[in-house]
Amino acid sequence: MEANTPVSAVASQRRAGRPHKARGGERELDAPIEANTPVSAVASQRRAGPSPASAVASQRRAGRPHQARGNQPAFDVKILYDGDCPLCAREVAMLRRLDRGRGRLDLEDIAAPGFDAARYGATQHDLMARIHGVLPDGTLVEGVEVFRRAYAAVGLGWLVAPTRWPLLRPLADAAYRWFARNRLRLTGRGAAACDSDRCAVHARGA
């Protein structure tokens, strides 16, 4: 059969009971394709394998780790959280479970000994005042936007989608700022949970 024979002609041959034979190392056509696509073009596409987008989708459905593009980190968002805040730590633990080892989230405890806020171009006071997140390109986001991105990364973006609505967004942001300022008292954590410098940071709030 000639290389540029339309697929519609191949289909006619099959209906007539004549088998279509593959040439050389080409596989026999067995998937739906457009009627006037040349056979040679179809064979080239099939030899090339699946598209990158379909491969990524297959990996995500299979629960495989999320891979980085180029020189960017693999995570969708890195969460800089206060590990001394019990409520914050519980939510982060829940997000870690929802991530199921896929690497969409990277979690860093800013209350851990040796944490250096300067790595992110910020101060310890700023990071303790409210939750921050780091995007793959290095951009810092803060407050409710961190939760929007974190929940979207684990497939639950619909839970926080209403916080983007024009009427609800300022209310959600204000409610989080109030919680961030008062989380020491609300979570029942005392001064023993941190050293004097970190406690002073919490007490000043934002």
JSON list of C-alpha atoms in Angstrom, two decimals:
[
{"chain": "A", "resi": 1, "resn": "MET", "atom": "CA", "xyz": [0.00, 0.00, 0.00]},
{"chain": "A", "resi": 2, "resn": "GLU", "atom": "CA", "xyz": [1.37, 3.50, -0.77]},
{"chain": "A", "resi": 3, "resn": "ALA", "atom": "CA", "xyz": [2.64, 5.62, 2.16]},
{"chain": "A", "resi": 4, "resn": "ASN", "atom": "CA", "xyz": [0.03, 8.35, 1.74]},
{"chain": "A", "resi": 5, "resn": "THR", "atom": "CA", "xyz": [-3.02, 6.14, 1.26]},
{"chain": "A", "resi": 6, "resn": "PRO", "atom": "CA", "xyz": [-5.88, 7.76, 3.26]},
{"chain": "A", "resi": 7, "resn": "VAL", "atom": "CA", "xyz": [-7.12, 5.82, 6.27]},
{"chain": "A", "resi": 8, "resn": "SER", "atom": "CA", "xyz": [-10.63, 5.93, 4.77]},
{"chain": "A", "resi": 9, "resn": "ALA", "atom": "CA", "xyz": [-9.33, 3.69, 1.96]},
{"chain": "A", "resi": 10, "resn": "VAL", "atom": "CA", "xyz": [-7.88, 1.27, 4.52]},
{"chain": "A", "resi": 11, "resn": "ALA", "atom": "CA", "xyz": [-11.24, 1.15, 6.28]},
{"chain": "A", "resi": 12, "resn": "SER", "atom": "CA", "xyz": [-12.94, 0.34, 2.96]},
{"chain": "A", "resi": 13, "resn": "GLN", "atom": "CA", "xyz": [-10.51, -2.54, 2.40]},
{"chain": "A", "resi": 14, "resn": "ARG", "atom": "CA", "xyz": [-11.28, -3.94, 5.85]},
{"chain": "A", "resi": 15, "resn": "ARG", "atom": "CA", "xyz": [-15.01, -3.80, 5.25]},
{"chain": "A", "resi": 16, "resn": "ALA", "atom": "CA", "xyz": [-14.42, -5.66, 2.01]},
{"chain": "A", "resi": 17, "resn": "GLY", "atom": "CA", "xyz": [-12.64, -8.44, 3.95]},
{"chain": "A", "resi": 18, "resn": "ARG", "atom": "CA", "xyz": [-9.13, -7.59, 2.75]},
{"chain": "A", "resi": 19, "resn": "PRO", "atom": "CA", "xyz": [-6.62, -7.53, 5.64]},
{"chain": "A", "resi": 20, "resn": "HIS", "atom": "CA", "xyz": [-4.40, -4.51, 6.07]},
{"chain": "A", "resi": 21, "resn": "LYS", "atom": "CA", "xyz": [-0.77, -5.55, 6.38]},
{"chain": "A", "resi": 22, "resn": "ALA", "atom": "CA", "xyz": [1.78, -3.44, 8.21]},
{"chain": "A", "resi": 23, "resn": "ARG", "atom": "CA", "xyz": [4.92, -2.45, 6.32]},
{"chain": "A", "resi": 24, "resn": "GLY", "atom": "CA", "xyz": [8.31, -3.17, 7.87]},
{"chain": "A", "resi": 25, "resn": "GLY", "atom": "CA", "xyz": [8.32, -2.41, 11.60]},
{"chain": "A", "resi": 26, "resn": "GLU", "atom": "CA", "xyz": [5.01, -0.51, 11.60]},
{"chain": "A", "resi": 27, "resn": "ARG", "atom": "CA", "xyz": [2.15, -1.76, 13.70]},
{"chain": "A", "resi": 28, "resn": "GLU", "atom": "CA", "xyz": [-1.30, -2.40, 12.29]},
{"chain": "A", "resi": 29, "resn": "LEU", "atom": "CA", "xyz": [-3.72, 0.47, 12.80]},
{"chain": "A", "resi": 30, "resn": "ASP", "atom": "CA", "xyz": [-6.04, -0.32, 15.68]},
{"chain": "A", "resi": 31, "resn": "ALA", "atom": "CA", "xyz": [-7.19, 2.99, 17.20]},
{"chain": "A", "resi": 32, "resn": "PRO", "atom": "CA", "xyz": [-9.77, 5.58, 16.09]},
{"chain": "A", "resi": 33, "resn": "ILE", "atom": "CA", "xyz": [-8.21, 8.28, 13.93]},
{"chain": "A", "resi": 34, "resn": "GLU", "atom": "CA", "xyz": [-9.43, 10.94, 11.55]},
{"chain": "A", "resi": 35, "resn": "ALA", "atom": "CA", "xyz": [-10.75, 9.64, 8.27]},
{"chain": "A", "resi": 36, "resn": "ASN", "atom": "CA", "xyz": [-8.34, 11.46, 5.92]},
{"chain": "A", "resi": 37, "resn": "THR", "atom": "CA", "xyz": [-5.13, 11.16, 7.95]},
{"chain": "A", "resi": 38, "resn": "PRO", "atom": "CA", "xyz": [-2.36, 9.55, 5.83]},
{"chain": "A", "resi": 39, "resn": "VAL", "atom": "CA", "xyz": [-1.20, 6.15, 7.11]},
{"chain": "A", "resi": 40, "resn": "SER", "atom": "CA", "xyz": [2.42, 7.32, 7.18]},
{"chain": "A", "resi": 41, "resn": "ALA", "atom": "CA", "xyz": [1.53, 10.19, 9.53]},
{"chain": "A", "resi": 42, "resn": "VAL", "atom": "CA", "xyz": [-0.34, 7.86, 11.88]},
{"chain": "A", "resi": 43, "resn": "ALA", "atom": "CA", "xyz": [2.57, 5.42, 11.99]},
{"chain": "A", "resi": 44, "resn": "SER", "atom": "CA", "xyz": [5.00, 8.25, 12.81]},
{"chain": "A", "resi": 45, "resn": "GLN", "atom": "CA", "xyz": [2.79, 9.45, 15.65]},
{"chain": "A", "resi": 46, "resn": "ARG", "atom": "CA", "xyz": [2.55, 5.96, 17.13]},
{"chain": "A", "resi": 47, "resn": "ARG", "atom": "CA", "xyz": [6.28, 5.35, 16.92]},
{"chain": "A", "resi": 48, "resn": "ALA", "atom": "CA", "xyz": [6.78, 8.65, 18.82]},
{"chain": "A", "resi": 49, "resn": "GLY", "atom": "CA", "xyz": [4.77, 7.33, 21.79]},
{"chain": "A", "resi": 50, "resn": "PRO", "atom": "CA", "xyz": [2.40, 9.25, 24.10]},
{"chain": "A", "resi": 51, "resn": "SER", "atom": "CA", "xyz": [2.54, 13.03, 24.42]},
{"chain": "A", "resi": 52, "resn": "PRO", "atom": "CA", "xyz": [4.27, 14.56, 27.51]},
{"chain": "A", "resi": 53, "resn": "ALA", "atom": "CA", "xyz": [0.92, 15.84, 28.81]},
{"chain": "A", "resi": 54, "resn": "SER", "atom": "CA", "xyz": [-0.68, 12.40, 28.66]},
{"chain": "A", "resi": 55, "resn": "ALA", "atom": "CA", "xyz": [2.36, 10.88, 30.37]},
{"chain": "A", "resi": 56, "resn": "VAL", "atom": "CA", "xyz": [2.11, 13.39, 33.25]},
{"chain": "A", "resi": 57, "resn": "ALA", "atom": "CA", "xyz": [-1.60, 12.70, 33.60]},
{"chain": "A", "resi": 58, "resn": "SER", "atom": "CA", "xyz": [-0.92, 8.96, 33.73]},
{"chain": "A", "resi": 59, "resn": "GLN", "atom": "CA", "xyz": [1.72, 9.46, 36.43]},
{"chain": "A", "resi": 60, "resn": "ARG", "atom": "CA", "xyz": [-0.65, 11.53, 38.55]},
{"chain": "A", "resi": 61, "resn": "ARG", "atom": "CA", "xyz": [-3.45, 8.99, 38.22]},
{"chain": "A", "resi": 62, "resn": "ALA", "atom": "CA", "xyz": [-1.00, 6.29, 39.30]},
{"chain": "A", "resi": 63, "resn": "GLY", "atom": "CA", "xyz": [0.13, 8.33, 42.32]},
{"chain": "A", "resi": 64, "resn": "ARG", "atom": "CA", "xyz": [3.74, 8.59, 41.17]},
{"chain": "A", "resi": 65, "resn": "PRO", "atom": "CA", "xyz": [5.96, 11.39, 42.53]},
{"chain": "A", "resi": 66, "resn": "HIS", "atom": "CA", "xyz": [5.49, 14.76, 40.86]},
{"chain": "A", "resi": 67, "resn": "GLN", "atom": "CA", "xyz": [8.62, 15.55, 38.80]},
{"chain": "A", "resi": 68, "resn": "ALA", "atom": "CA", "xyz": [10.21, 18.96, 38.39]},
{"chain": "A", "resi": 69, "resn": "ARG", "atom": "CA", "xyz": [10.36, 20.79, 35.08]},
{"chain": "A", "resi": 70, "resn": "GLY", "atom": "CA", "xyz": [13.75, 22.11, 34.14]},
{"chain": "A", "resi": 71, "resn": "ASN", "atom": "CA", "xyz": [15.60, 23.55, 37.13]},
{"chain": "A", "resi": 72, "resn": "GLN", "atom": "CA", "xyz": [12.47, 24.28, 39.20]},
{"chain": "A", "resi": 73, "resn": "PRO", "atom": "CA", "xyz": [11.72, 22.29, 42.36]},
{"chain": "A", "resi": 74, "resn": "ALA", "atom": "CA", "xyz": [9.22, 19.45, 42.09]},
{"chain": "A", "resi": 75, "resn": "PHE", "atom": "CA", "xyz": [6.75, 20.78, 44.67]},
{"chain": "A", "resi": 76, "resn": "ASP", "atom": "CA", "xyz": [3.72, 22.94, 43.89]},
{"chain": "A", "resi": 77, "resn": "VAL", "atom": "CA", "xyz": [4.18, 24.93, 47.09]},
{"chain": "A", "resi": 78, "resn": "LYS", "atom": "CA", "xyz": [6.52, 24.77, 50.08]},
{"chain": "A", "resi": 79, "resn": "ILE", "atom": "CA", "xyz": [4.69, 25.55, 53.33]},
{"chain": "A", "resi": 80, "resn": "LEU", "atom": "CA", "xyz": [6.62, 27.42, 56.03]},
{"chain": "A", "resi": 81, "resn": "TYR", "atom": "CA", "xyz": [4.58, 26.60, 59.11]},
{"chain": "A", "resi": 82, "resn": "ASP", "atom": "CA", "xyz": [4.87, 27.10, 62.88]},
{"chain": "A", "resi": 83, "resn": "GLY", "atom": "CA", "xyz": [5.45, 23.60, 64.22]},
{"chain": "A", "resi": 84, "resn": "ASP", "atom": "CA", "xyz": [4.96, 24.82, 67.81]},
{"chain": "A", "resi": 85, "resn": "CYS", "atom": "CA", "xyz": [1.33, 25.66, 67.01]},
{"chain": "A", "resi": 86, "resn": "PRO", "atom": "CA", "xyz": [-0.68, 22.47, 67.70]},
{"chain": "A", "resi": 87, "resn": "LEU", "atom": "CA", "xyz": [-3.53, 23.37, 65.34]},
{"chain": "A", "resi": 88, "resn": "CYS", "atom": "CA", "xyz": [-1.10, 24.37, 62.59]},
{"chain": "A", "resi": 89, "resn": "ALA", "atom": "CA", "xyz": [0.87, 21.14, 63.04]},
{"chain": "A", "resi": 90, "resn": "ARG", "atom": "CA", "xyz": [-2.30, 19.03, 62.83]},
{"chain": "A", "resi": 91, "resn": "GLU", "atom": "CA", "xyz": [-3.38, 20.67, 59.59]},
{"chain": "A", "resi": 92, "resn": "VAL", "atom": "CA", "xyz": [0.07, 20.23, 58.09]},
{"chain": "A", "resi": 93, "resn": "ALA", "atom": "CA", "xyz": [0.05, 16.55, 59.11]},
{"chain": "A", "resi": 94, "resn": "MET", "atom": "CA", "xyz": [-3.32, 16.16, 57.38]},
{"chain": "A", "resi": 95, "resn": "LEU", "atom": "CA", "xyz": [-1.99, 17.80, 54.21]},
{"chain": "A", "resi": 96, "resn": "ARG", "atom": "CA", "xyz": [1.03, 15.51, 54.29]},
{"chain": "A", "resi": 97, "resn": "ARG", "atom": "CA", "xyz": [-1.25, 12.47, 54.38]},
{"chain": "A", "resi": 98, "resn": "LEU", "atom": "CA", "xyz": [-3.35, 13.86, 51.52]},
{"chain": "A", "resi": 99, "resn": "ASP", "atom": "CA", "xyz": [-0.21, 14.39, 49.44]},
{"chain": "A", "resi": 100, "resn": "ARG", "atom": "CA", "xyz": [0.43, 10.61, 49.70]},
{"chain": "A", "resi": 101, "resn": "GLY", "atom": "CA", "xyz": [4.12, 10.95, 48.99]},
{"chain": "A", "resi": 102, "resn": "ARG", "atom": "CA", "xyz": [3.63, 12.54, 45.57]},
{"chain": "A", "resi": 103, "resn": "GLY", "atom": "CA", "xyz": [5.85, 15.50, 46.41]},
{"chain": "A", "resi": 104, "resn": "ARG", "atom": "CA", "xyz": [3.30, 18.20, 45.55]},
{"chain": "A", "resi": 105, "resn": "LEU", "atom": "CA", "xyz": [3.91, 19.76, 48.98]},
{"chain": "A", "resi": 106, "resn": "ASP", "atom": "CA", "xyz": [7.18, 20.55, 50.73]},
{"chain": "A", "resi": 107, "resn": "LEU", "atom": "CA", "xyz": [6.81, 21.27, 54.45]},
{"chain": "A", "resi": 108, "resn": "GLU", "atom": "CA", "xyz": [9.30, 23.18, 56.59]},
{"chain": "A", "resi": 109, "resn": "ASP", "atom": "CA", "xyz": [8.94, 23.93, 60.30]},
{"chain": "A", "resi": 110, "resn": "ILE", "atom": "CA", "xyz": [10.05, 27.49, 61.00]},
{"chain": "A", "resi": 111, "resn": "ALA", "atom": "CA", "xyz": [10.06, 26.79, 64.76]},
{"chain": "A", "resi": 112, "resn": "ALA", "atom": "CA", "xyz": [12.70, 24.07, 64.37]},
{"chain": "A", "resi": 113, "resn": "PRO", "atom": "CA", "xyz": [16.19, 24.76, 65.74]},
{"chain": "A", "resi": 114, "resn": "GLY", "atom": "CA", "xyz": [18.52, 26.07, 63.07]},
{"chain": "A", "resi": 115, "resn": "PHE", "atom": "CA", "xyz": [15.81, 27.39, 60.75]},
{"chain": "A", "resi": 116, "resn": "ASP", "atom": "CA", "xyz": [17.12, 30.42, 58.85]},
{"chain": "A", "resi": 117, "resn": "ALA", "atom": "CA", "xyz": [14.46, 32.84, 57.63]},
{"chain": "A", "resi": 118, "resn": "ALA", "atom": "CA", "xyz": [17.07, 34.77, 55.63]},
{"chain": "A", "resi": 119, "resn": "ARG", "atom": "CA", "xyz": [17.14, 31.91, 53.10]},
{"chain": "A", "resi": 120, "resn": "TYR", "atom": "CA", "xyz": [13.75, 33.16, 51.96]},
{"chain": "A", "resi": 121, "resn": "GLY", "atom": "CA", "xyz": [14.55, 36.87, 52.10]},
{"chain": "A", "resi": 122, "resn": "ALA", "atom": "CA", "xyz": [12.38, 37.31, 55.19]},
{"chain": "A", "resi": 123, "resn": "THR", "atom": "CA", "xyz": [12.72, 37.76, 58.94]},
{"chain": "A", "resi": 124, "resn": "GLN", "atom": "CA", "xyz": [11.70, 35.31, 61.64]},
{"chain": "A", "resi": 125, "resn": "HIS", "atom": "CA", "xyz": [9.16, 37.87, 62.84]},
{"chain": "A", "resi": 126, "resn": "ASP", "atom": "CA", "xyz": [7.50, 38.04, 59.42]},
{"chain": "A", "resi": 127, "resn": "LEU", "atom": "CA", "xyz": [7.30, 34.27, 59.04]},
{"chain": "A", "resi": 128, "resn": "MET", "atom": "CA", "xyz": [5.99, 33.78, 62.59]},
{"chain": "A", "resi": 129, "resn": "ALA", "atom": "CA", "xyz": [3.37, 36.50, 62.16]},
{"chain": "A", "resi": 130, "resn": "ARG", "atom": "CA", "xyz": [1.45, 34.50, 59.53]},
{"chain": "A", "resi": 131, "resn": "ILE", "atom": "CA", "xyz": [1.91, 31.38, 57.44]},
{"chain": "A", "resi": 132, "resn": "HIS", "atom": "CA", "xyz": [4.01, 31.70, 54.30]},
{"chain": "A", "resi": 133, "resn": "GLY", "atom": "CA", "xyz": [4.51, 29.55, 51.23]},
{"chain": "A", "resi": 134, "resn": "VAL", "atom": "CA", "xyz": [7.22, 29.39, 48.59]},
{"chain": "A", "resi": 135, "resn": "LEU", "atom": "CA", "xyz": [6.31, 28.75, 44.94]},
{"chain": "A", "resi": 136, "resn": "PRO", "atom": "CA", "xyz": [8.63, 26.80, 42.61]},
{"chain": "A", "resi": 137, "resn": "ASP", "atom": "CA", "xyz": [9.95, 30.07, 41.13]},
{"chain": "A", "resi": 138, "resn": "GLY", "atom": "CA", "xyz": [10.85, 31.38, 44.61]},
{"chain": "A", "resi": 139, "resn": "THR", "atom": "CA", "xyz": [7.87, 33.73, 45.00]},
{"chain": "A", "resi": 140, "resn": "LEU", "atom": "CA", "xyz": [6.63, 34.10, 48.60]},
{"chain": "A", "resi": 141, "resn": "VAL", "atom": "CA", "xyz": [2.89, 33.97, 49.26]},
{"chain": "A", "resi": 142, "resn": "GLU", "atom": "CA", "xyz": [1.23, 34.36, 52.64]},
{"chain": "A", "resi": 143, "resn": "GLY", "atom": "CA", "xyz": [-1.95, 33.95, 54.62]},
{"chain": "A", "resi": 144, "resn": "VAL", "atom": "CA", "xyz": [-5.00, 32.27, 53.10]},
{"chain": "A", "resi": 145, "resn": "GLU", "atom": "CA", "xyz": [-3.31, 32.11, 49.68]},
{"chain": "A", "resi": 146, "resn": "VAL", "atom": "CA", "xyz": [-0.99, 29.43, 51.09]},
{"chain": "A", "resi": 147, "resn": "PHE", "atom": "CA", "xyz": [-3.97, 27.25, 52.00]},
{"chain": "A", "resi": 148, "resn": "ARG", "atom": "CA", "xyz": [-5.58, 27.84, 48.60]},
{"chain": "A", "resi": 149, "resn": "ARG", "atom": "CA", "xyz": [-2.48, 26.57, 46.85]},
{"chain": "A", "resi": 150, "resn": "ALA", "atom": "CA", "xyz": [-1.85, 23.73, 49.30]},
{"chain": "A", "resi": 151, "resn": "TYR", "atom": "CA", "xyz": [-5.37, 22.33, 49.05]},
{"chain": "A", "resi": 152, "resn": "ALA", "atom": "CA", "xyz": [-5.33, 22.71, 45.26]},
{"chain": "A", "resi": 153, "resn": "ALA", "atom": "CA", "xyz": [-2.06, 20.75, 45.16]},
{"chain": "A", "resi": 154, "resn": "VAL", "atom": "CA", "xyz": [-3.66, 17.75, 46.89]},
{"chain": "A", "resi": 155, "resn": "GLY", "atom": "CA", "xyz": [-6.82, 17.88, 44.79]},
{"chain": "A", "resi": 156, "resn": "LEU", "atom": "CA", "xyz": [-9.09, 19.64, 47.29]},
{"chain": "A", "resi": 157, "resn": "GLY", "atom": "CA", "xyz": [-9.02, 23.15, 45.87]},
{"chain": "A", "resi": 158, "resn": "TRP", "atom": "CA", "xyz": [-12.82, 23.23, 45.82]},
{"chain": "A", "resi": 159, "resn": "LEU", "atom": "CA", "xyz": [-12.84, 23.35, 49.64]},
{"chain": "A", "resi": 160, "resn": "VAL", "atom": "CA", "xyz": [-11.16, 26.75, 49.70]},
{"chain": "A", "resi": 161, "resn": "ALA", "atom": "CA", "xyz": [-12.41, 28.06, 46.34]},
{"chain": "A", "resi": 162, "resn": "PRO", "atom": "CA", "xyz": [-15.09, 30.26, 48.01]},
{"chain": "A", "resi": 163, "resn": "THR", "atom": "CA", "xyz": [-12.31, 32.26, 49.70]},
{"chain": "A", "resi": 164, "resn": "ARG", "atom": "CA", "xyz": [-11.47, 33.65, 46.25]},
{"chain": "A", "resi": 165, "resn": "TRP", "atom": "CA", "xyz": [-14.93, 35.11, 45.77]},
{"chain": "A", "resi": 166, "resn": "PRO", "atom": "CA", "xyz": [-14.90, 38.94, 45.87]},
{"chain": "A", "resi": 167, "resn": "LEU", "atom": "CA", "xyz": [-17.27, 39.18, 48.84]},
{"chain": "A", "resi": 168, "resn": "LEU", "atom": "CA", "xyz": [-15.67, 36.40, 50.89]},
{"chain": "A", "resi": 169, "resn": "ARG", "atom": "CA", "xyz": [-11.99, 36.98, 50.14]},
{"chain": "A", "resi": 170, "resn": "PRO", "atom": "CA", "xyz": [-11.50, 40.01, 52.44]},
{"chain": "A", "resi": 171, "resn": "LEU", "atom": "CA", "xyz": [-13.46, 38.27, 55.21]},
{"chain": "A", "resi": 172, "resn": "ALA", "atom": "CA", "xyz": [-11.36, 35.10, 54.94]},
{"chain": "A", "resi": 173, "resn": "ASP", "atom": "CA", "xyz": [-8.13, 37.09, 54.92]},
{"chain": "A", "resi": 174, "resn": "ALA", "atom": "CA", "xyz": [-9.20, 39.13, 57.96]},
{"chain": "A", "resi": 175, "resn": "ALA", "atom": "CA", "xyz": [-10.29, 36.01, 59.86]},
{"chain": "A", "resi": 176, "resn": "TYR", "atom": "CA", "xyz": [-6.94, 34.35, 59.24]},
{"chain": "A", "resi": 177, "resn": "ARG", "atom": "CA", "xyz": [-5.00, 37.43, 60.34]},
{"chain": "A", "resi": 178, "resn": "TRP", "atom": "CA", "xyz": [-6.97, 37.45, 63.61]},
{"chain": "A", "resi": 179, "resn": "PHE", "atom": "CA", "xyz": [-6.25, 33.75, 64.16]},
{"chain": "A", "resi": 180, "resn": "ALA", "atom": "CA", "xyz": [-2.55, 34.21, 63.40]},
{"chain": "A", "resi": 181, "resn": "ARG", "atom": "CA", "xyz": [-2.27, 36.98, 66.01]},
{"chain": "A", "resi": 182, "resn": "ASN", "atom": "CA", "xyz": [-4.08, 34.95, 68.66]},
{"chain": "A", "resi": 183, "resn": "ARG", "atom": "CA", "xyz": [-3.01, 31.38, 67.92]},
{"chain": "A", "resi": 184, "resn": "LEU", "atom": "CA", "xyz": [-0.82, 31.15, 71.05]},
{"chain": "A", "resi": 185, "resn": "ARG", "atom": "CA", "xyz": [-3.80, 31.74, 73.30]},
{"chain": "A", "resi": 186, "resn": "LEU", "atom": "CA", "xyz": [-6.30, 29.82, 71.14]},
{"chain": "A", "resi": 187, "resn": "THR", "atom": "CA", "xyz": [-4.18, 26.67, 70.93]},
{"chain": "A", "resi": 188, "resn": "GLY", "atom": "CA", "xyz": [-3.28, 26.67, 74.62]},
{"chain": "A", "resi": 189, "resn": "ARG", "atom": "CA", "xyz": [0.45, 26.83, 74.01]},
{"chain": "A", "resi": 190, "resn": "GLY", "atom": "CA", "xyz": [2.43, 28.41, 76.81]},
{"chain": "A", "resi": 191, "resn": "ALA", "atom": "CA", "xyz": [5.77, 30.16, 76.96]},
{"chain": "A", "resi": 192, "resn": "ALA", "atom": "CA", "xyz": [7.52, 26.84, 77.59]},
{"chain": "A", "resi": 193, "resn": "ALA", "atom": "CA", "xyz": [6.88, 25.84, 73.99]},
{"chain": "A", "resi": 194, "resn": "CYS", "atom": "CA", "xyz": [9.57, 28.16, 72.64]},
{"chain": "A", "resi": 195, "resn": "ASP", "atom": "CA", "xyz": [12.60, 30.13, 73.71]},
{"chain": "A", "resi": 196, "resn": "SER", "atom": "CA", "xyz": [12.35, 33.76, 74.80]},
{"chain": "A", "resi": 197, "resn": "ASP", "atom": "CA", "xyz": [13.17, 35.25, 71.41]},
{"chain": "A", "resi": 198, "resn": "ARG", "atom": "CA", "xyz": [10.56, 33.22, 69.52]},
{"chain": "A", "resi": 199, "resn": "CYS", "atom": "CA", "xyz": [7.94, 33.87, 72.19]},
{"chain": "A", "resi": 200, "resn": "ALA", "atom": "CA", "xyz": [8.59, 37.58, 71.83]},
{"chain": "A", "resi": 201, "resn": "VAL", "atom": "CA", "xyz": [7.99, 37.25, 68.10]},
{"chain": "A", "resi": 202, "resn": "HIS", "atom": "CA", "xyz": [4.66, 35.52, 68.73]},
{"chain": "A", "resi": 203, "resn": "ALA", "atom": "CA", "xyz": [3.62, 38.07, 71.32]},
{"chain": "A", "resi": 204, "resn": "ARG", "atom": "CA", "xyz": [4.19, 41.01, 68.97]},
{"chain": "A", "resi": 205, "resn": "GLY", "atom": "CA", "xyz": [2.09, 39.35, 66.24]},
{"chain": "A", "resi": 206, "resn": "ALA", "atom": "CA", "xyz": [1.29, 41.25, 63.02]}
]
